[in-house]
């Protein structure tokens, strides 16, 4: 393309790219979603990529990497500036071999050749398509070209027009769905620009929820069908009259429904035989008065037909002969006329013990059934694990149509339930044939009301071959004498769950496929009316899969134990069998066991292949004089005499249940003295578990992160040289040969350390190991003032930290490989420290769950902390601690502090006359005003003299709004006026005071790394201007959701980068102006648009601050009575937020803090009601309760909890006479009251 002079400047500014095409991005035309349903209906049935790609027409694929999208957008805007809106017409279908597609057509640009040429010219570095450009929208892939053409021939005519947008698509990996990063749009003047796309990955539901365009009904009709790649579902009803002659259950010729129960009464049935009798009583009672005839055969060594009375009076005895049972069934069937339909239910609890040639008997029975000309279905019930399942499944296939096999466990009333379930099934089941095209299949329906038979059939698509409907047009099927027209409906969650239920699971791969398919079902996206049904169905399906997970895990563990001779097998004897509060954790552990067991054999081979340590290495170890405290074995002996033993050091840890999912949640409480050989430590642990029990020995899983449980002082495996109890160990580095065997066995080592299961390893544990190192470094440096830990010091501690740092450095390649695959956060990345320093995106809690990991990682790579590191680390530390401090609380207190950091002392616009909202002098109320509220409190309690009471009533009135006026509030009629953003130099002393007051609130939380990083978490080592900017960043992005959104939208500017690159005061371009200016603009825009609401919110905060600053309890009572008499509303929420933040105002502690917390929680003081009519806040959120506990101390909080104990909620009459529902104070309605006995806030301390 040639360019004129006017184009030259724009042309030379286009960025160059060192392009390498990747398949994780694409430049594609995506039709508007109004056309998706018609397209998706075709793709759902046949396109294997329907869950990865949205409907699209590739223009350039592969495309440039996502990091080059900014440059790519500029190139495309320039290349496509002469193009307008793209409108496509779809009227034709075609194929490339076995691939079917829709043909896009455009009148202005036939074959889209001009669009493709312009895009190709803009990216000349990209390779051209191998077969030339052929625009197409893929709708399916088939096994052969003939199958593809047959599908296209069956498809109904399809014709529609739709706008399409040129989109930049990207995905994280080849298995992840695409995201629409941005799309090209045209304004009213046909000028093009790129608009922001959707940050969320494409989901199949987004298409099925769109308008259906008249092709497929969004709501299931009365009679409909659904199609997926593997299955087809038919749902319809027909009148019973249409099935006459196809099944006796619908009254053909007056013949009755007959079911034969063949019952094992051998001696092994024992006491369980009573369950059989109970089931027989249930079935005969249910069948009474109906046309359903029940008949019985009892068999042991012999078989005989029996009446119900015979069954109920019989008792178990003798052996088991299936041959005798077959003979009796044959005799029974032969008595009925040809054409009779019969159902047989065959039950046994064990193996055949009496038939001499079972194979011959089975063959003869099958031959009879094939030639008897009676339609027979045989179902089977297996009882106890000893029964021969294979034989029963074989028996189920012997009849005219395949029957069901069911297993009844030996506990409770399992056998009775299975008999009843089988009876209920056959009692309502109607058998007939389904005709689809030229294919006829047996099927079953169920009697329902109004003389209707309901069919809900799920069939593999392979059963129907080319006769199966395509999923777009209506289809006609035949059943009995009826022809039924079924409407095409898109697959729904119930259909997807049914497909999972039908999957045959024989291997771990089958189970993984089923689990993935079930995970894709999102109940929350289902229509509201069906949502609970979908939740329930998914729960039942997951319970079935969980049984398979446990089954495969048990098999893996048994195989591991049988193999023996490896670390994983030895640690398995110490495995802790835990019952987790969430089923998904049990499932995760089972999946890991199956997956990790396969690598154990390879681990042993690698250990055997390791070269022996060199003599020089052994000499160096001997000089270190390292030996096991328990066995006395030296490190030299361990390395020389064993192939897999290694040296460890001991720790005391607390494992909340959350470590199963998030191993960084493990809490390191203490590093203990002494080293051990792993073999000696394991034997000592085994003895402790055997003698005191696992919970006492290693502590098991102590609560959860939300409800932590303390680890008792008595918990431990044994005591070390320092007399302290230990409950865990980790390996040492010591030498290269020693580390080599540790590295080979690192998976079972970490699996057991984190989950108490050597097969419980997941890659996140490798990253969490750096968190352990980070905690050790902080302990060794001294946790800092107020931290309370200085016991891990001295030469021993220094050596252990140094050695473990070397081990973590050696493990780093494993960790890097895991990070590159997208582990630990889901996004592929390189070095964790580089990612942390590069941008705020690498610091979010999604990317780094614990900052201890960053500390440990930095030490393992011997990175000297730089100014950039200190600034990034401390800012994120403050952000996380403020997030924890304000969790569950309103943001008003945060916003107020941010405004003070932006605008100084006159944060609320004093310069424009809004002096009432000034933030000064909040820490102390005017004495006269507090006295006024105190007098009001006395009046409300009836303690004022009569004359004073009359005066108060005249002055303040009566009713809900009576009382003194709160001082310092602004009128909602106040006019908006803009505020001036201040630089740090405008009020340095004031800004420093605000910063110090805020950092004081989180000083205790900042202490853990303060000594290690020379006080920087306390703000030391930074200038006042830097601290102000860092605090603004930390506060404006409080909340993990808030920071994630800010990172996604590019609003979180990197403080260090802007401080080092933005320094142009003459033109107003400084880090301060960029970071503060962006926040200032958002604040002012919101304030201008919603000034009245803004004033009300700020007034609520001011009122709460005045309540907290009350100088006497009477003043506190009076202010609460006026502004927050109940636990609700903005004032109460702000008051609680201030209390949770430490109960300080402007850095000064609030007076009478303990009493005020007590009043908020108990509702009263000294027996007098203050808030909520004196009722306790029994439903206070746990996080809020925990913050209030921190504000007043554990001992004082425990006393408050005692005052709250009791039953709170609905109040009944004092006489305790029951109301018409039978409830009273002594027998309350449990749904209306709360029985409080404490918050049960445990600490993690040992």
mmCIF file of C-alpha atoms in Angstrom, residues 8 112 117 126 135 176 210 223 343 398 428 505 521 651 702 769 780 803 858 880 892 924 935 939 1070 1138 1142 1210 1226:
data_model
loop_
_atom_site.group_PDB
_atom_site.id
_atom_site.type_symbol
_atom_site.label_atom_id
_atom_site.label_comp_id
_atom_site.label_asym_id
_atom_site.label_seq_id
_atom_site.Cartn_x
_atom_site.Cartn_y
_atom_site.Cartn_z
ATOM 1 C CA UNK A 8 3.765 9.605 6.803
ATOM 2 C CA UNK A 112 -13.618 -11.153 2.768
ATOM 3 C CA UNK A 117 -5.325 -8.622 2.618
ATOM 4 C CA UNK A 126 3.345 -13.658 10.014
ATOM 5 C CA UNK A 135 -13.263 -17.777 5.195
ATOM 6 C CA UNK A 176 -8.206 -22.847 28.094
ATOM 7 C CA UNK A 210 -28.881 -15.428 24.065
ATOM 8 C CA UNK A 223 -42.017 -33.166 23.841
ATOM 9 C CA UNK A 343 -39.809 -59.375 34.920
ATOM 10 C CA UNK A 398 -29.479 -62.936 29.500
ATOM 11 C CA UNK A 428 -44.444 -48.284 37.047
ATOM 12 C CA UNK A 505 -15.910 -45.697 34.440
ATOM 13 C CA UNK A 521 -21.956 -27.893 34.830
ATOM 14 C CA UNK A 651 9.402 -28.146 63.655
ATOM 15 C CA UNK A 702 -6.588 -28.052 63.554
ATOM 16 C CA UNK A 769 8.124 -24.558 51.048
ATOM 17 C CA UNK A 780 15.686 -15.836 63.144
ATOM 18 C CA UNK A 803 21.297 -24.961 55.096
ATOM 19 C CA UNK A 858 14.202 -13.902 47.476
ATOM 20 C CA UNK A 880 -3.148 -6.988 52.831
ATOM 21 C CA UNK A 892 -16.354 5.004 54.670
ATOM 22 C CA UNK A 924 -12.379 14.611 71.431
ATOM 23 C CA UNK A 935 -28.535 14.322 80.317
ATOM 24 C CA UNK A 939 -33.956 11.320 80.844
ATOM 25 C CA UNK A 1070 5.298 13.485 38.791
ATOM 26 C CA UNK A 1138 -14.069 2.028 63.874
ATOM 27 C CA UNK A 1142 -8.566 -0.616 66.926
ATOM 28 C CA UNK A 1210 -37.981 -13.708 69.511
ATOM 29 C CA UNK A 1226 -38.741 -22.570 77.565
#
